[in-house]
Coordinates of C-alpha atoms and ligand atoms in Angstrom, one line a residue:
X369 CA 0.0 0.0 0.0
X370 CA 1.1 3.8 -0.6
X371 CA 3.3 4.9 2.1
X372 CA 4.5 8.2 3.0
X373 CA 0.7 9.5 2.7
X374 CA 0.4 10.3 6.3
X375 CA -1.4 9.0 9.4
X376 CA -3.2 10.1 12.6
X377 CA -1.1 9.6 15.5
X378 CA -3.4 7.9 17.8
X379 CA -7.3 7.5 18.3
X380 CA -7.8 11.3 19.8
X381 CA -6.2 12.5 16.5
X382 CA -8.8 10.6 14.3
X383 CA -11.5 11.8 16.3
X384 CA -10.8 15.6 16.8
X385 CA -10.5 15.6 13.0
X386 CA -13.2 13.3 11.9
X387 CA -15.4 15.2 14.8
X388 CA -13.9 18.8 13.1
X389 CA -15.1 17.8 9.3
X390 CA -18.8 17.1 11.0
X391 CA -18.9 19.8 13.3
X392 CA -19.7 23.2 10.8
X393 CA -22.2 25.5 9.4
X394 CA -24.5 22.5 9.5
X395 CA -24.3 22.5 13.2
X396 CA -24.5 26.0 14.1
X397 CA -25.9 27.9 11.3
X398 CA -28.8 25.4 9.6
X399 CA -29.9 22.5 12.5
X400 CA -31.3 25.5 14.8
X401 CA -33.1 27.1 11.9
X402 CA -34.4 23.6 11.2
X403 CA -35.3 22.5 14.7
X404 CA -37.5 25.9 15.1
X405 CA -39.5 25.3 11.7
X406 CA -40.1 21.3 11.9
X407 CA -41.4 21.2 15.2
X408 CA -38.9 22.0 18.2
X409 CA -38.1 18.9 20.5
X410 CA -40.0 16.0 18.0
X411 CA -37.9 17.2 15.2
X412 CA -34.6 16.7 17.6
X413 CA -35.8 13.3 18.5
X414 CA -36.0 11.8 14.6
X415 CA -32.7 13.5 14.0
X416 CA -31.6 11.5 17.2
X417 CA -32.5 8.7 15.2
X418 CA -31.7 9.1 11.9
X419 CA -28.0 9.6 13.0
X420 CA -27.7 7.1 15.3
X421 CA -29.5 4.4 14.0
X422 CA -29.2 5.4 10.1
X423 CA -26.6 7.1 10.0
X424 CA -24.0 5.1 12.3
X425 CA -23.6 2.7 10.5
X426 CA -22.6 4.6 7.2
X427 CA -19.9 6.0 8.9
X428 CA -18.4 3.0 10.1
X429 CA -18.9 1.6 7.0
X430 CA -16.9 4.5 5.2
X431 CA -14.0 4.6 8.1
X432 CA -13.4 0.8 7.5
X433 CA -13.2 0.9 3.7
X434 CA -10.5 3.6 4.2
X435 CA -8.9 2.1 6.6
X436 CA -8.7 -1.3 4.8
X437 CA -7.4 0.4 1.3
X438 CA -5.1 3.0 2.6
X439 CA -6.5 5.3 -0.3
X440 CA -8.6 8.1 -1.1
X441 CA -12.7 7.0 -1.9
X442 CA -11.9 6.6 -5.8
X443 CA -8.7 4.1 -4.9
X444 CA -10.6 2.6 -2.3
X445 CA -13.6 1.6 -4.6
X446 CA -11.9 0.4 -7.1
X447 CA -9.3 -1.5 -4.9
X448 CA -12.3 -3.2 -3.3
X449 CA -14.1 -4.2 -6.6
X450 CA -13.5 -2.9 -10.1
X451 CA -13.8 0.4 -12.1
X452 CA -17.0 0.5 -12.4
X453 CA -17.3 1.2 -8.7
X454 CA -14.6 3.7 -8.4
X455 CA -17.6 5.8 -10.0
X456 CA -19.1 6.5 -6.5
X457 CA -15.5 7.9 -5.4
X458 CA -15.4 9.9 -8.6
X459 CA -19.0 11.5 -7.3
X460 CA -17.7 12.1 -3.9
X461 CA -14.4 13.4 -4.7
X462 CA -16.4 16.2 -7.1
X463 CA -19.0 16.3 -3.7
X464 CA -16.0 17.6 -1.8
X465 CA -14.7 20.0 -4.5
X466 CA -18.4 21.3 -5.0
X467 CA -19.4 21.8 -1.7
X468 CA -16.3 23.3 -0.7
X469 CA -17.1 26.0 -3.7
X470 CA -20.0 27.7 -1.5
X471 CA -19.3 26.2 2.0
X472 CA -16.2 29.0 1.7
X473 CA -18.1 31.5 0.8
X474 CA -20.4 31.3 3.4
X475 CA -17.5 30.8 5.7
X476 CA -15.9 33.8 4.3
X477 CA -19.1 36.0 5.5
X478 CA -18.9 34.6 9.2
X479 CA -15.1 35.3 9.4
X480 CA -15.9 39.3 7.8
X481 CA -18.9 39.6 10.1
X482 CA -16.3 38.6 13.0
X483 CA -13.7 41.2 11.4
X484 CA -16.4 43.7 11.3
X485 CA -17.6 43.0 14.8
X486 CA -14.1 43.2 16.5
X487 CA -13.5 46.5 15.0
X488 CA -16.8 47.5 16.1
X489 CA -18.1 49.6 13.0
X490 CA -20.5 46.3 12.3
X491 CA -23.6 48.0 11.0
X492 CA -26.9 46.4 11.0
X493 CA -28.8 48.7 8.5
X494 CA -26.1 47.7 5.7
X495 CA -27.8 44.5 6.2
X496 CA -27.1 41.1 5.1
X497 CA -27.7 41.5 1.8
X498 CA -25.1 45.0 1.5
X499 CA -22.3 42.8 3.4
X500 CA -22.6 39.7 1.3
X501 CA -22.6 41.9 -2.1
X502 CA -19.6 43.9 -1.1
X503 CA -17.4 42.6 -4.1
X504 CA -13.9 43.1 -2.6
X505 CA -15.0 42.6 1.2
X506 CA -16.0 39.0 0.4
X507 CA -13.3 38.3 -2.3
X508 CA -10.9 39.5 0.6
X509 CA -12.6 37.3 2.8
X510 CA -13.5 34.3 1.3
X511 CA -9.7 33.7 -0.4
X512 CA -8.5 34.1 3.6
X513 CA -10.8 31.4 4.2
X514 CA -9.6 29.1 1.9
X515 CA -5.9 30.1 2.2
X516 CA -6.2 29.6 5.6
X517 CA -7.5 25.9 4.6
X518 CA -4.9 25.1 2.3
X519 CA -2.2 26.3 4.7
X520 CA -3.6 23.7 7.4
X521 CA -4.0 20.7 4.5
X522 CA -0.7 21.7 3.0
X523 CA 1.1 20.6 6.4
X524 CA -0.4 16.8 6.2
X525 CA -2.4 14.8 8.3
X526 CA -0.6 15.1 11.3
X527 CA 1.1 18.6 11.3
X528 CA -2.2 20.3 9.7
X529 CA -5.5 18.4 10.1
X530 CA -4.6 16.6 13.4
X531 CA -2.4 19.6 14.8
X532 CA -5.2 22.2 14.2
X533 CA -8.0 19.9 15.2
X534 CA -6.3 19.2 18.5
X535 CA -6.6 23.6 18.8
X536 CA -9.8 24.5 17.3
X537 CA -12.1 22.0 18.4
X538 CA -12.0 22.3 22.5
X539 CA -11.2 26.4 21.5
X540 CA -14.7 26.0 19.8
X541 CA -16.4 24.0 22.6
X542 CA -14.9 26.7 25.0
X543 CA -16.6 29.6 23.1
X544 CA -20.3 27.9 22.7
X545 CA -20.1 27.2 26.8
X546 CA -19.6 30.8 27.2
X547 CA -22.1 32.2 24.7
X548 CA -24.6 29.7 26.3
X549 CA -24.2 30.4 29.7
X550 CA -24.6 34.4 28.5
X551 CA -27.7 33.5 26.8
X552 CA -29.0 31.9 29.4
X553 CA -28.9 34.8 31.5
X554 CA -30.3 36.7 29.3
X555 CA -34.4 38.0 29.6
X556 CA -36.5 36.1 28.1
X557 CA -34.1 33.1 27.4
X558 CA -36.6 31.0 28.8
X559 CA -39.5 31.4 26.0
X560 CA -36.2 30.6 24.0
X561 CA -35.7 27.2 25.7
X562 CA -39.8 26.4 25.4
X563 CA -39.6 26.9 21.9
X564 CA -36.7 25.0 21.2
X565 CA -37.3 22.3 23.0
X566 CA -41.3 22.0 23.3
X567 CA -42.4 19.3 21.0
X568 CA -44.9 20.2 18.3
X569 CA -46.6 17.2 17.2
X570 CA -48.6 18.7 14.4
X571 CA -45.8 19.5 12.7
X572 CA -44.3 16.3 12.1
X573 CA -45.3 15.1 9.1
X574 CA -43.4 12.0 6.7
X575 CA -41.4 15.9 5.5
X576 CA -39.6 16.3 9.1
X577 CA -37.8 13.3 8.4
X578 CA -36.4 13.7 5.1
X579 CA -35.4 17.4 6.4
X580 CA -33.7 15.2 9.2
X581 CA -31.9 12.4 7.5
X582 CA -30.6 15.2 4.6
X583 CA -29.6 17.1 7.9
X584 CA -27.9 14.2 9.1
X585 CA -25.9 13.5 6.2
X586 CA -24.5 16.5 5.6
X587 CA -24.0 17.2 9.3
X588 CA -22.0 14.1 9.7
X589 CA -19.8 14.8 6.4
X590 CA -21.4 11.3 5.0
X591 CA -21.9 9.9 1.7
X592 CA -19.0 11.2 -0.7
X593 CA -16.1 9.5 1.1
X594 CA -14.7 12.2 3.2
X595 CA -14.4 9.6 6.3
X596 CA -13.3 6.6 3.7
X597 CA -10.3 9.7 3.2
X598 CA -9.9 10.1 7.1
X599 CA -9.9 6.4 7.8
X600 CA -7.3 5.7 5.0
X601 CA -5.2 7.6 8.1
X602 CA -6.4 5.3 10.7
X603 CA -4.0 2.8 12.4
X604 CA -4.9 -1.2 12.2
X605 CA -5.2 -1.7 16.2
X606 CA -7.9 1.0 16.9
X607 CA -11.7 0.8 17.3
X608 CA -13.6 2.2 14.5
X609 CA -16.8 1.2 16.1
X610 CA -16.7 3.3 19.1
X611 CA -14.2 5.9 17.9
X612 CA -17.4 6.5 15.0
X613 CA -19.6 6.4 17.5
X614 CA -17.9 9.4 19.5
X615 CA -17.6 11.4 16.5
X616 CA -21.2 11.1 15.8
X617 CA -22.3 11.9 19.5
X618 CA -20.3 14.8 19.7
X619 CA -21.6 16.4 16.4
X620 CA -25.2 15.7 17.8
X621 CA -24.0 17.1 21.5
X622 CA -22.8 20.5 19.4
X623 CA -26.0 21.1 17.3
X624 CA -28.1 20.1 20.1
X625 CA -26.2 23.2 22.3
X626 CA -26.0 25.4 19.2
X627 CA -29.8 25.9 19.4
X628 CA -29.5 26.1 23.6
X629 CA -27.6 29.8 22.6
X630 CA -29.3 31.0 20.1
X631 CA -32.8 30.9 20.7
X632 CA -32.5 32.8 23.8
X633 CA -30.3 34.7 22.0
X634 CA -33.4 35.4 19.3
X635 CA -36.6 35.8 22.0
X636 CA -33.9 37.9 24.4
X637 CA -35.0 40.5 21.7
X638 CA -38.9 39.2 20.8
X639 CA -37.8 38.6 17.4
X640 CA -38.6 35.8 15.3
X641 CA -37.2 32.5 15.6
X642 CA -38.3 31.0 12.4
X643 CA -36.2 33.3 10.1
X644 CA -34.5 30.4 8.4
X645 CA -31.2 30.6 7.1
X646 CA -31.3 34.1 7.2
X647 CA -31.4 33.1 11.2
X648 CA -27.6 33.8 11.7
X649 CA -26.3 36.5 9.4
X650 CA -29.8 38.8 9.5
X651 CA -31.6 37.8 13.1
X652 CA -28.9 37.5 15.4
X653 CA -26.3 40.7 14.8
X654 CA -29.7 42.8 15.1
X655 CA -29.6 41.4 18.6
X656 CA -25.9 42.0 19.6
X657 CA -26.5 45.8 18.2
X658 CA -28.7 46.3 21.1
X659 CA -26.5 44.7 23.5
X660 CA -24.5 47.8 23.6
X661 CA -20.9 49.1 22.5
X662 CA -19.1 46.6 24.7
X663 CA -21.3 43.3 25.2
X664 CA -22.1 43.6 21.6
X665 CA -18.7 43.4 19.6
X666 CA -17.8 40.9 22.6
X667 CA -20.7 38.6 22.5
X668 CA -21.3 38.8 18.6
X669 CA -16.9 38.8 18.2
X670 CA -17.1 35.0 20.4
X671 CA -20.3 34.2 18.1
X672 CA -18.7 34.9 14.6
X673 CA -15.8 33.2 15.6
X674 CA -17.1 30.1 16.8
X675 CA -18.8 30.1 13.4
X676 CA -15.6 30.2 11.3
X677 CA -13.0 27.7 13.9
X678 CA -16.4 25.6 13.3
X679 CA -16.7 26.3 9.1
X680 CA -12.4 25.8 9.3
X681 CA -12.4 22.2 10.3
X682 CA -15.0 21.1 7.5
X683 CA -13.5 22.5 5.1
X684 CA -10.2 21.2 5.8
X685 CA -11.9 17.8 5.4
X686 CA -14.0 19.1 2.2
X687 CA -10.8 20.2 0.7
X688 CA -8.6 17.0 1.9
X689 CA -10.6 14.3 -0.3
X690 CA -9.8 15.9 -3.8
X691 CA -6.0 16.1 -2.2
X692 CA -5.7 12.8 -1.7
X693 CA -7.3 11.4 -4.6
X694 CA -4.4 13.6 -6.6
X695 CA -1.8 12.5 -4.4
X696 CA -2.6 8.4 -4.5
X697 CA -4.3 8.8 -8.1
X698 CA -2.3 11.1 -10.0
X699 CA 0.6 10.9 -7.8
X700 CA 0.8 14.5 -7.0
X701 CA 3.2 15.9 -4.4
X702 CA 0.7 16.6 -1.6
X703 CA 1.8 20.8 -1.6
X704 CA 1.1 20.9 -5.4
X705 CA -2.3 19.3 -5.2
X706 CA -3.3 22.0 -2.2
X707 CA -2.9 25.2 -3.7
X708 CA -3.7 23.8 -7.6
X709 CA -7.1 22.8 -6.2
X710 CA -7.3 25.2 -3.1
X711 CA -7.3 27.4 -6.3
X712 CA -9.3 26.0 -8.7
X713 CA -12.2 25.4 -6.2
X714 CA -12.0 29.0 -5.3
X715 CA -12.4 30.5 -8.6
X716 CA -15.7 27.6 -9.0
X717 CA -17.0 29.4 -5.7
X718 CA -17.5 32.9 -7.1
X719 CA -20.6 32.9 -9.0
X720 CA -21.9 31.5 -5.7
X721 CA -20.4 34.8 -4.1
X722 CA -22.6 36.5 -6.6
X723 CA -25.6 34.6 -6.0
X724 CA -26.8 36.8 -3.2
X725 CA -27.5 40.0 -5.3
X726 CA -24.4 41.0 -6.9
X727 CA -25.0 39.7 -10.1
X728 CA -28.2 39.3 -11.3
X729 CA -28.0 36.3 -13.3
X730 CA -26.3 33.8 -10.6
X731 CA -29.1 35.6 -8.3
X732 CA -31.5 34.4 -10.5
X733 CA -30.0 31.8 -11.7
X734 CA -32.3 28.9 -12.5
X735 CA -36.1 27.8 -12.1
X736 CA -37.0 24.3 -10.6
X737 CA -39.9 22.7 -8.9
X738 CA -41.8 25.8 -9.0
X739 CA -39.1 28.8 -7.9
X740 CA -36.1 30.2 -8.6
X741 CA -33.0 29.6 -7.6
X742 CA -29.1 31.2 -7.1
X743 CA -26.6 29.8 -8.2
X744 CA -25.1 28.7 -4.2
X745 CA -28.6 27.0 -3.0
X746 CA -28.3 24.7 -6.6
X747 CA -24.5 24.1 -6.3
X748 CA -26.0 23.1 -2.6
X749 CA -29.2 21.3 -3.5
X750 CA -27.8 19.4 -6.4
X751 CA -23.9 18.2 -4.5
X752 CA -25.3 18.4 -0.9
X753 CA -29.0 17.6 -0.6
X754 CA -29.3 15.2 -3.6
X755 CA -26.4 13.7 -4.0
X756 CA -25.2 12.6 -0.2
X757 CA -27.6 10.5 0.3
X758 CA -27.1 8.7 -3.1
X759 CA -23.3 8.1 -2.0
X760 CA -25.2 7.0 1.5
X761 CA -27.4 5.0 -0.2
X762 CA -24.3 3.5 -2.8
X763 CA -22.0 3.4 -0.2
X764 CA -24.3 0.9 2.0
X765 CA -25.1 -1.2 -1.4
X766 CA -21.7 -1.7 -2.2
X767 CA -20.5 -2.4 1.4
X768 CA -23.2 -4.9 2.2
X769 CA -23.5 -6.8 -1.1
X770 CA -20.3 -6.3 -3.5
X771 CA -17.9 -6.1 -0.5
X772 CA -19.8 -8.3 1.6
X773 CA -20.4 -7.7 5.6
X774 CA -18.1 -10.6 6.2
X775 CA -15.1 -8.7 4.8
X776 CA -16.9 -5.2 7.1
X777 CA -16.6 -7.5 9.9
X778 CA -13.3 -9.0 9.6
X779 CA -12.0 -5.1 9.2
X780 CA -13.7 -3.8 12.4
X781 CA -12.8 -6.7 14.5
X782 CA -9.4 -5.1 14.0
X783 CA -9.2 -3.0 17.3
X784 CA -12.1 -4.3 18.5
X785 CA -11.6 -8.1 19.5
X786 CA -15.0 -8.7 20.8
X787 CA -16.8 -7.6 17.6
X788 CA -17.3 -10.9 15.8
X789 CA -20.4 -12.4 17.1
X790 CA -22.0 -8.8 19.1
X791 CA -24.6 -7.5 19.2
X792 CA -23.4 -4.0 17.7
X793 CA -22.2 -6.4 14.5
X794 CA -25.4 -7.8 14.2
X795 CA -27.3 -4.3 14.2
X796 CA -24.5 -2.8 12.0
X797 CA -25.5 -5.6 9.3
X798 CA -28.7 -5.3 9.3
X799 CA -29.1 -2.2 9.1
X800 CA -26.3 -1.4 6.5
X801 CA -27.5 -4.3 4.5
X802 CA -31.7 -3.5 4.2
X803 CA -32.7 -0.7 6.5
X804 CA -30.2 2.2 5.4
X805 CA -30.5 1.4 1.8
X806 CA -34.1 0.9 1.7
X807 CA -34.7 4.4 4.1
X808 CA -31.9 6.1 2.4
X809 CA -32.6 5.4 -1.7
X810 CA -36.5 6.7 -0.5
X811 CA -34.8 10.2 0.8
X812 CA -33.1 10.4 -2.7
X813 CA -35.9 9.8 -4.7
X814 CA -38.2 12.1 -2.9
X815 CA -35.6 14.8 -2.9
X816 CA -35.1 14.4 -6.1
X817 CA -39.1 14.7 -7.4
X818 CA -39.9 17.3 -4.9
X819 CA -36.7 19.6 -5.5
X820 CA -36.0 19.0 -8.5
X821 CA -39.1 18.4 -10.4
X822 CA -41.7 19.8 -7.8
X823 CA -43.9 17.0 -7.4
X824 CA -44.9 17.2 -3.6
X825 CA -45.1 14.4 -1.9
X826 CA -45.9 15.4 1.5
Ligands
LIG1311 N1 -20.4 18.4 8.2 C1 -20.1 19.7 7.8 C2 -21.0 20.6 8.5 O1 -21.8 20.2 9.3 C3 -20.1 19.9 6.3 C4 -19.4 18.8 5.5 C5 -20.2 18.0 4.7 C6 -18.1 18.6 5.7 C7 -19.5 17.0 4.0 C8 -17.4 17.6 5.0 C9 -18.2 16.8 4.1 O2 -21.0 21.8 8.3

């Protein structure tokens, strides 16, 4: 097998990366917005599920067939089978450079909002819409984002990802226990809580839990190989099962508190909770404004920070699957293949940088299933929303009846002695083998007719 490509040092470095590349936007910026629209503590309950009984098992899945082919998800494939498999690694690896497209934009407008804040001339009335269309503010911006990720991926698995992992992540944790704490001190946070946390029956419909399970996916970086890349890193003698299981219970732990800060943050000001994604760049810096010309820079500085040391770690793993495909594939130095693609992927991200008024036609960029789109929401409809859970849903076929659960098994009892013969190995099976694909495939297909073609199903 390829050497010289890098490995974690130990189990902690797997898991502060592999819990970095989960923990993002998706955590702090969209699971809030979607708890308060899809009815408060019910909707958190199916999302419970979906990632730990749905979800789970993908991952291990994906960490094993890494960690048994010591290659990137197009290697990995075809290693396992033939070519015609190393198509779902091709998908994936395009996944990673897609999504990494608009996930720096909208990285790039957290870390100027936290520039803005700390200098203290933030100014609401500009408004979300005259920050985001500022051409050389977010150009600025957005290329610090991603140089700042292809400095960290440039120094390799342990000197970057691991290394920065190991100092963003607890950093991160230590900011959201402060802001919650503040929150919750806050008037009002209460009504915050309620609503967050109240469950609203008659709001869950069969349409909270495909919002949940596409929430899942993308919250837990599944289903275009981004883990197979991460577990390629992973050492022989360590346990996949529980380390995944730690990553995916951490992730859950950080979008549960997300929501604990910022709807009291949001009713501290009777303002409205169901903004959607406008929820974090338009509802809550109205909300540090009043909070004065000290708490507010302070409180909204900790709050745009979090947001980018959270965006930082996904999208070094975004930007680490296309690496290593050009390292193992096309046998790139690994510097080379950082800052050809760091680049490339940067200049695909700016009609998404456009899409939010700048320029009309990437504004209005495209009509589907009954409105019309920018050009960000498709890139993320079409490589996020639509196509995750197809690699989830490919990813289960292939390991379960091309790969075989025998040869899943024989790789996780690696680490893990008791394995063979658990219970944990029969509920991985079954569940990889009939429930995910059968569960996952549906979420496909009906994001795909009600998206795409706008045929509503519920
Ligand atoms: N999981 C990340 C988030 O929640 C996004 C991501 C998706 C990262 C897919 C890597 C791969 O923001």
């Amino acid at each position: 097998m390829s050497t010289g490509r890098g490995s974690f040092t130990n189990r902690l470095g797997f898991i502060a990366a592999a819990a970095g590349s989960a923990v993002g936007l998706g955590n702090i910026w969209r699971f809030p917005y979607e708890v308060g629209n899809n009815g408060g503590a019910a909707f958190v309950v199916i999302y419970l599920c979906c990632a730990f009984l749905l979800c789970f098992p993908i991952m291990v899945s994906e960490i094993a067939i890494g960690r048994r082919t010591t290659l990137n998800p197009y290697g990995a494939f075809t290693t396992l089978s033939s070519k015609r498999w190393g198509i779902i690694g091709v998908v994936g690896v395009l996944c990673g450079f897609m999504i990494l497209s608009f996930y720096n934009v909208v990285a790039g407008w957290a870390f100027g909002y936290f520039l803005h804040m700390v200098a203290g001339d933030f100014d609401v009335a500009k408004d979300f819409v005259g920050y985001t269309t500022d051409f050389w503010d977010n150009l600025f911006f957005s290329m610090t984002f991603m140089v700042a990720t292809a400095l960290i991926v440039s120094g390799g698995v342990q000197k970057g990802i691991e290394k920065w992992s190991k100092i963003l992540m607890p950093a991160l944790v230590a900011i959201l226990v402060f802001l919650i704490i503040y929150a919750l001190t806050l008037n009002n946070a209460w009504s915050g809580i309620e609503f967050y946390l109240i469950p609203k029956f008659d709001q869950i419909s069969a349409r909270t839990v495909y919002t949940a399970l596409s929430q899942a996916f993308f919250s837990l970086s599944l289903g275009m190989g981004a883990l197979i890349t991460y577990g390629s890193y992973v050492s022989k003698n360590e346990n996949i099962v529980s380390s995944a299981a730690i990553v995916t219970l951490s992730d859950t732990t950080v979008a549960f508190l997300a929501g604990m800060m910022i709807f009291p943050l949001v009713f501290f000001q009777g303002l409205q909770p169901s903004a959607g994604p406008g929820l974090v760049f338009v509802t809550l810096p109205g909300v540090f404004e009043t909070m004065g010309p000290v708490m507010g820079p302070l409180i909204g500085g900790a709050f745009f920070l979090l947001l980018c040391f959270a965006a930082l770690t996904s999208t070094v793993s975004l930007l680490e699957v296309p690496v290593a495909y050009a390292v193992d594939e096309r046998k790139w130095p690994r510097k080379k293949a950082v800052w050809v693609l760091a680049t490339i992927i940067f200049i695909i991200g700016l009609p998404s940088m456009f899409s939010t008024g700048a320029v009309d036609f990437f504004t209005n960029f495209i009509r589907y299933g009954g409105s019309t789109h920018d050009f960000l929401s498709v890139v993320s409809d079409v490589f996020s929303d639509a196509l995750l859970p197809l690699g989830g849903f490919m990813i289960s076929i292939f390991t379960a009846y091309r790969w075989k659960t025998l040869n899943l098994s024989e790789e996780l009892a690696m680490g893990y002695p008791g394995y063979k013969g658990s219970f944990i190995e029969m509920f991985i099976n079954v569940m990889i083998s009939f429930v995910c694909p059968l569960i996952i495939g549906s979420v496909f297909i009906i994001t795909v007719l009600q998206k795409f073609i706008g045929i509503t199903i519920f």
